[in-house]
GROMACS .gro file of C-alpha atoms in nm:
model
  281
    1MET     CA    1   0.797   3.445   1.451
    2LYS     CA    2   0.838   3.563   1.090
    3LYS     CA    3   0.461   3.592   1.051
    4ARG     CA    4   0.437   3.792   1.372
    5LEU     CA    5   0.718   4.024   1.272
    6SER     CA    6   0.559   4.073   0.929
    7ALA     CA    7   0.229   4.168   1.091
    8ALA     CA    8   0.406   4.411   1.319
    9LEU     CA    9   0.590   4.581   1.035
   10LEU     CA   10   0.273   4.605   0.826
   11LEU     CA   11   0.087   4.767   1.114
   12ALA     CA   12   0.369   5.011   1.182
   13ALA     CA   13   0.380   5.104   0.814
   14GLY     CA   14   0.005   5.158   0.816
   15LEU     CA   15   0.029   5.387   1.117
   16ALA     CA   16   0.295   5.598   0.950
   17ALA     CA   17   0.118   5.613   0.615
   18CYS     CA   18  -0.221   5.709   0.758
   19GLY     CA   19  -0.093   5.962   1.010
   20GLY     CA   20   0.001   6.325   0.969
   21GLY     CA   21  -0.210   6.631   0.918
   22SER     CA   22  -0.583   6.661   0.900
   23GLY     CA   23  -0.590   6.671   0.521
   24ASP     CA   24  -0.852   6.878   0.338
   25ASP     CA   25  -0.977   7.140   0.585
   26SER     CA   26  -1.300   7.191   0.395
   27ALA     CA   27  -1.379   6.820   0.417
   28SER     CA   28  -1.297   6.797   0.788
   29ALA     CA   29  -1.533   7.086   0.856
   30THR     CA   30  -1.826   6.864   0.752
   31PRO     CA   31  -1.743   6.517   0.888
   32ALA     CA   32  -2.107   6.409   0.889
   33SER     CA   33  -2.102   6.395   0.509
   34LYS     CA   34  -1.794   6.175   0.498
   35SER     CA   35  -1.750   5.801   0.536
   36LEU     CA   36  -1.578   5.729   0.867
   37THR     CA   37  -1.243   5.555   0.821
   38ILE     CA   38  -1.160   5.298   1.088
   39SER     CA   39  -0.862   5.064   1.110
   40MET     CA   40  -0.908   4.763   1.338
   41TYR     CA   41  -0.616   4.572   1.488
   42GLY     CA   42  -0.586   4.285   1.731
   43LYS     CA   43  -0.800   3.977   1.789
   44PRO     CA   44  -1.126   3.962   1.587
   45VAL     CA   45  -1.432   4.028   1.801
   46VAL     CA   46  -1.661   3.779   1.627
   47SER     CA   47  -1.612   3.431   1.485
   48SER     CA   48  -1.698   3.364   1.122
   49THR     CA   49  -1.846   3.025   1.216
   50THR     CA   50  -2.054   3.138   1.514
   51THR     CA   51  -2.426   3.145   1.447
   52ALA     CA   52  -2.586   3.487   1.481
   53VAL     CA   53  -2.859   3.542   1.741
   54ALA     CA   54  -3.195   3.699   1.672
   55HIS     CA   55  -3.177   3.991   1.917
   56SER     CA   56  -2.944   4.195   1.699
   57GLN     CA   57  -3.073   4.476   1.481
   58PHE     CA   58  -2.817   4.386   1.216
   59SER     CA   59  -2.675   4.073   1.058
   60LEU     CA   60  -2.386   3.957   1.276
   61ILE     CA   61  -2.218   3.766   0.998
   62SER     CA   62  -2.297   3.761   0.628
   63ALA     CA   63  -2.392   3.426   0.478
   64ALA     CA   64  -2.084   3.421   0.258
   65VAL     CA   65  -1.847   3.480   0.547
   66ALA     CA   66  -2.026   3.235   0.777
   67ALA     CA   67  -1.976   2.962   0.520
   68ASP     CA   68  -1.597   2.989   0.550
   69THR     CA   69  -1.385   2.770   0.771
   70SER     CA   70  -1.299   2.962   1.086
   71ASN     CA   71  -0.958   3.126   1.070
   72PRO     CA   72  -0.815   3.461   1.180
   73ALA     CA   73  -0.852   3.621   0.837
   74SER     CA   74  -1.219   3.530   0.795
   75ASP     CA   75  -1.290   3.621   1.158
   76ALA     CA   76  -1.136   3.964   1.095
   77GLN     CA   77  -1.355   4.001   0.787
   78ALA     CA   78  -1.662   3.898   0.986
   79THR     CA   79  -1.577   4.151   1.257
   80ALA     CA   80  -1.539   4.434   1.006
   81LYS     CA   81  -1.866   4.337   0.836
   82SER     CA   82  -2.052   4.317   1.168
   83LEU     CA   83  -1.931   4.657   1.288
   84THR     CA   84  -2.001   4.817   0.948
   85ASP     CA   85  -2.360   4.690   0.962
   86ALA     CA   86  -2.403   4.801   1.323
   87LEU     CA   87  -2.283   5.151   1.243
   88ALA     CA   88  -2.505   5.170   0.936
   89ALA     CA   89  -2.802   5.090   1.161
   90ARG     CA   90  -2.699   5.394   1.366
   91GLY     CA   91  -2.675   5.622   1.064
   92VAL     CA   92  -2.295   5.612   1.033
   93THR     CA   93  -2.128   5.506   0.709
   94ALA     CA   94  -1.789   5.352   0.779
   95ASP     CA   95  -1.500   5.213   0.578
   96ILE     CA   96  -1.339   4.952   0.803
   97THR     CA   97  -1.021   4.754   0.749
   98SER     CA   98  -0.908   4.482   0.988
   99GLN     CA   99  -0.578   4.311   1.064
  100VAL     CA  100  -0.504   4.038   1.318
  101VAL     CA  101  -0.223   4.133   1.558
  102ASP     CA  102  -0.134   3.940   1.873
  103GLY     CA  103   0.040   4.053   2.189
  104THR     CA  104   0.382   3.952   2.062
  105ALA     CA  105   0.337   4.155   1.744
  106LEU     CA  106   0.228   4.457   1.950
  107HIS     CA  107   0.548   4.435   2.153
  108GLN     CA  108   0.753   4.405   1.832
  109ILE     CA  109   0.593   4.721   1.694
  110VAL     CA  110   0.677   4.913   2.008
  111THR     CA  111   1.035   4.787   2.025
  112THR     CA  112   1.128   4.794   1.655
  113GLU     CA  113   0.956   5.116   1.554
  114TYR     CA  114   0.966   5.323   1.871
  115ASN     CA  115   1.252   5.165   2.068
  116GLY     CA  116   1.005   5.110   2.349
  117LYS     CA  117   1.001   5.483   2.428
  118SER     CA  118   0.717   5.735   2.443
  119PRO     CA  119   0.722   6.044   2.220
  120THR     CA  120   0.838   6.372   2.370
  121ALA     CA  121   0.585   6.636   2.471
  122ASP     CA  122   0.659   6.860   2.171
  123GLN     CA  123   0.563   6.579   1.930
  124PHE     CA  124   0.196   6.580   2.035
  125LYS     CA  125   0.085   6.835   1.779
  126THR     CA  126  -0.166   6.658   1.558
  127ASP     CA  127  -0.538   6.646   1.630
  128PRO     CA  128  -0.691   6.301   1.556
  129SER     CA  129  -0.792   6.272   1.191
  130SER     CA  130  -0.861   5.897   1.182
  131TRP     CA  131  -0.949   5.623   1.425
  132LEU     CA  132  -0.795   5.297   1.540
  133VAL     CA  133  -1.007   5.030   1.707
  134VAL     CA  134  -0.776   4.785   1.884
  135ASN     CA  135  -0.855   4.456   2.053
  136PHE     CA  136  -0.504   4.359   2.162
  137GLN     CA  137  -0.490   4.058   2.392
  138LEU     CA  138  -0.227   3.853   2.566
  139ASP     CA  139  -0.079   3.561   2.376
  140ASP     CA  140  -0.194   3.347   2.670
  141MET     CA  141  -0.555   3.419   2.767
  142VAL     CA  142  -0.586   3.104   2.981
  143THR     CA  143  -0.322   3.122   3.256
  144PRO     CA  144  -0.448   3.309   3.565
  145THR     CA  145  -0.284   3.627   3.687
  146THR     CA  146  -0.145   3.451   3.994
  147ASP     CA  147   0.125   3.307   3.767
  148PRO     CA  148   0.449   3.516   3.772
  149ALA     CA  149   0.499   3.483   3.397
  150GLN     CA  150   0.147   3.610   3.334
  151GLN     CA  151   0.206   3.902   3.571
  152ALA     CA  152   0.518   3.995   3.375
  153ALA     CA  153   0.323   3.971   3.048
  154LEU     CA  154   0.056   4.203   3.184
  155GLN     CA  155   0.311   4.460   3.296
  156GLN     CA  156   0.468   4.451   2.951
  157PHE     CA  157   0.127   4.484   2.788
  158THR     CA  158   0.049   4.798   2.991
  159ALA     CA  159   0.379   4.956   2.886
  160ASP     CA  160   0.332   4.857   2.520
  161LEU     CA  161  -0.025   4.989   2.500
  162LEU     CA  162   0.089   5.319   2.651
  163VAL     CA  163   0.369   5.370   2.397
  164PHE     CA  164   0.161   5.242   2.104
  165SER     CA  165  -0.131   5.475   2.175
  166GLN     CA  166   0.094   5.776   2.233
  167TRP     CA  167   0.266   5.732   1.898
  168ALA     CA  168  -0.072   5.677   1.733
  169ALA     CA  169  -0.178   6.015   1.874
  170VAL     CA  170   0.134   6.175   1.729
  171SER     CA  171   0.033   6.025   1.392
  172GLY     CA  172  -0.312   6.183   1.417
  173LYS     CA  173  -0.502   5.873   1.531
  174ALA     CA  174  -0.754   5.834   1.810
  175VAL     CA  175  -0.728   5.492   1.974
  176PHE     CA  176  -1.040   5.309   2.093
  177VAL     CA  177  -0.965   5.001   2.304
  178VAL     CA  178  -1.211   4.710   2.307
  179ARG     CA  179  -1.263   4.590   2.663
  180PRO     CA  180  -1.220   4.213   2.716
  181ILE     CA  181  -1.540   4.023   2.787
  182PRO     CA  182  -1.528   3.908   3.152
  183THR     CA  183  -1.482   3.533   3.195
  184CYS     CA  184  -1.601   3.315   3.480
  185ASP     CA  185  -1.318   3.061   3.481
  186SER     CA  186  -1.132   3.221   3.771
  187LEU     CA  187  -1.133   3.520   4.004
  188TYR     CA  188  -0.780   3.578   3.873
  189SER     CA  189  -0.863   3.518   3.507
  190ALA     CA  190  -0.645   3.641   3.224
  191SER     CA  191  -0.943   3.846   3.107
  192SER     CA  192  -0.965   4.036   3.437
  193GLY     CA  193  -0.588   4.083   3.430
  194LEU     CA  194  -0.607   4.229   3.080
  195TYR     CA  195  -0.889   4.461   3.186
  196ASN     CA  196  -0.676   4.591   3.473
  197ALA     CA  197  -0.371   4.628   3.247
  198GLU     CA  198  -0.569   4.846   3.005
  199THR     CA  199  -0.695   5.058   3.294
  200ALA     CA  200  -0.338   5.096   3.420
  201ALA     CA  201  -0.227   5.216   3.074
  202LEU     CA  202  -0.498   5.484   3.082
  203SER     CA  203  -0.391   5.590   3.432
  204ASN     CA  204  -0.031   5.615   3.312
  205GLY     CA  205  -0.127   5.860   3.038
  206ALA     CA  206  -0.234   5.647   2.741
  207PRO     CA  207  -0.461   5.858   2.514
  208ILE     CA  208  -0.724   5.587   2.476
  209ARG     CA  209  -1.100   5.555   2.496
  210PHE     CA  210  -1.269   5.231   2.603
  211MET     CA  211  -1.551   5.054   2.422
  212GLY     CA  212  -1.718   4.714   2.395
  213GLU     CA  213  -1.850   4.666   2.749
  214VAL     CA  214  -2.111   4.387   2.755
  215GLY     CA  215  -2.255   4.450   3.101
  216ALA     CA  216  -2.188   4.098   3.232
  217SER     CA  217  -2.086   4.060   3.596
  218PHE     CA  218  -2.040   3.787   3.855
  219SER     CA  219  -1.873   3.721   4.187
  220PHE     CA  220  -1.689   3.424   4.334
  221ASP     CA  221  -1.770   3.226   4.648
  222GLN     CA  222  -1.522   3.116   4.915
  223ASN     CA  223  -1.440   2.806   4.713
  224GLY     CA  224  -1.348   3.010   4.407
  225ASN     CA  225  -1.660   2.916   4.214
  226ALA     CA  226  -1.823   3.182   4.000
  227VAL     CA  227  -2.170   3.305   4.098
  228PRO     CA  228  -2.364   3.496   3.831
  229ASP     CA  229  -2.515   3.833   3.915
  230ALA     CA  230  -2.863   3.926   3.795
  231GLY     CA  231  -2.884   3.929   3.416
  232THR     CA  232  -2.572   3.716   3.362
  233ASP     CA  233  -2.610   3.367   3.216
  234PHE     CA  234  -2.307   3.138   3.224
  235ALA     CA  235  -2.451   2.946   2.930
  236HIS     CA  236  -2.305   3.216   2.705
  237TYR     CA  237  -1.947   3.144   2.818
  238GLY     CA  238  -1.894   2.790   2.692
  239ALA     CA  239  -1.790   2.478   2.880
  240ASP     CA  240  -1.458   2.638   2.982
  241CYS     CA  241  -1.636   2.953   3.108
  242ARG     CA  242  -1.416   3.174   2.890
  243THR     CA  243  -1.547   3.125   2.535
  244PRO     CA  244  -1.812   3.391   2.456
  245ASP     CA  245  -2.088   3.276   2.222
  246ALA     CA  246  -2.263   3.469   1.945
  247TYR     CA  247  -2.492   3.645   2.194
  248LEU     CA  248  -2.199   3.804   2.381
  249GLN     CA  249  -2.007   3.875   2.060
  250ASN     CA  250  -2.317   4.047   1.929
  251LYS     CA  251  -2.356   4.257   2.246
  252GLN     CA  252  -1.993   4.360   2.222
  253VAL     CA  253  -2.026   4.478   1.862
  254ASP     CA  254  -2.344   4.667   1.956
  255SER     CA  255  -2.159   4.840   2.239
  256MET     CA  256  -1.867   4.926   2.010
  257ALA     CA  257  -2.103   5.073   1.753
  258ASP     CA  258  -2.278   5.283   2.019
  259THR     CA  259  -1.946   5.432   2.131
  260ILE     CA  260  -1.824   5.502   1.778
  261ALA     CA  261  -2.154   5.656   1.668
  262LEU     CA  262  -2.157   5.883   1.973
  263ALA     CA  263  -1.797   5.993   1.920
  264TYR     CA  264  -1.866   6.050   1.550
  265LYS     CA  265  -2.163   6.273   1.627
  266GLU     CA  266  -1.958   6.462   1.887
  267GLN     CA  267  -1.690   6.519   1.624
  268ALA     CA  268  -1.948   6.638   1.372
  269SER     CA  269  -2.105   6.874   1.625
  270SER     CA  270  -1.766   7.016   1.723
  271ALA     CA  271  -1.667   7.068   1.359
  272SER     CA  272  -2.000   7.239   1.282
  273ALA     CA  273  -1.955   7.472   1.578
  274ALA     CA  274  -1.603   7.557   1.470
  275SER     CA  275  -1.721   7.621   1.115
  276ALA     CA  276  -2.000   7.850   1.239
  277ALA     CA  277  -1.758   8.043   1.458
  278SER     CA  278  -1.519   8.085   1.167
  279THR     CA  279  -1.799   8.211   0.942
  280ALA     CA  280  -1.914   8.460   1.207
  281GLN     CA  281  -1.569   8.611   1.218
   0.00000   0.00000   0.00000
């Protein structure tokens, strides 16, 4: 519990320290020339001990990181390295920091820093000046959503993500949420429940943008057994049908990089247009 609370307080402090105004106006007018600053929080997307697959246009995990024993810290480092390389391949230079935060720590942030309450309308004054990439998950990603305790956890998660993202917006941060990779263990899997909880947060007003879709899909027969759709191979999900391998991790990082690169170019284009309009005046 102490470790979780410490992580929560560190994240809250980081949000407060990095938030605020847009900084140097002259620098923000030319974002394409700047290194993109991204803070990542939540569960690491890749594993430091998972072997990379050949389809990727970048190195999933550096040799030095891959040699480490798998642990949350090295997995977070591997995730940051993978996303940095993917963005570089798309012409975007990024400075990425990563911190592991679980569902309990997310709830502690919301309750200890924000008293579980959303900001008032007059507090939404700051345009996003930095980005958060979050991959928050439930503490229990095994129990199906038919379980009452899991249902309660999902409802709490939706509320926490809403409040967290709203306060991030007040602090001048755009929040990008990594979508969970679908799992084939159950029609009522924790992964599908988390996906729906994130969607519910967006519907309730969370200022978030989704990323990390891998394009996998499947259905379930009358006996509850998963049936893969075209292009989906269950071999990538492990023996338990909920452990994505390097191929899926790689696809997720690729998808994340595509979304970030597009948003970055949109920001650059918008800033250039604003600068041109200002000059014309």
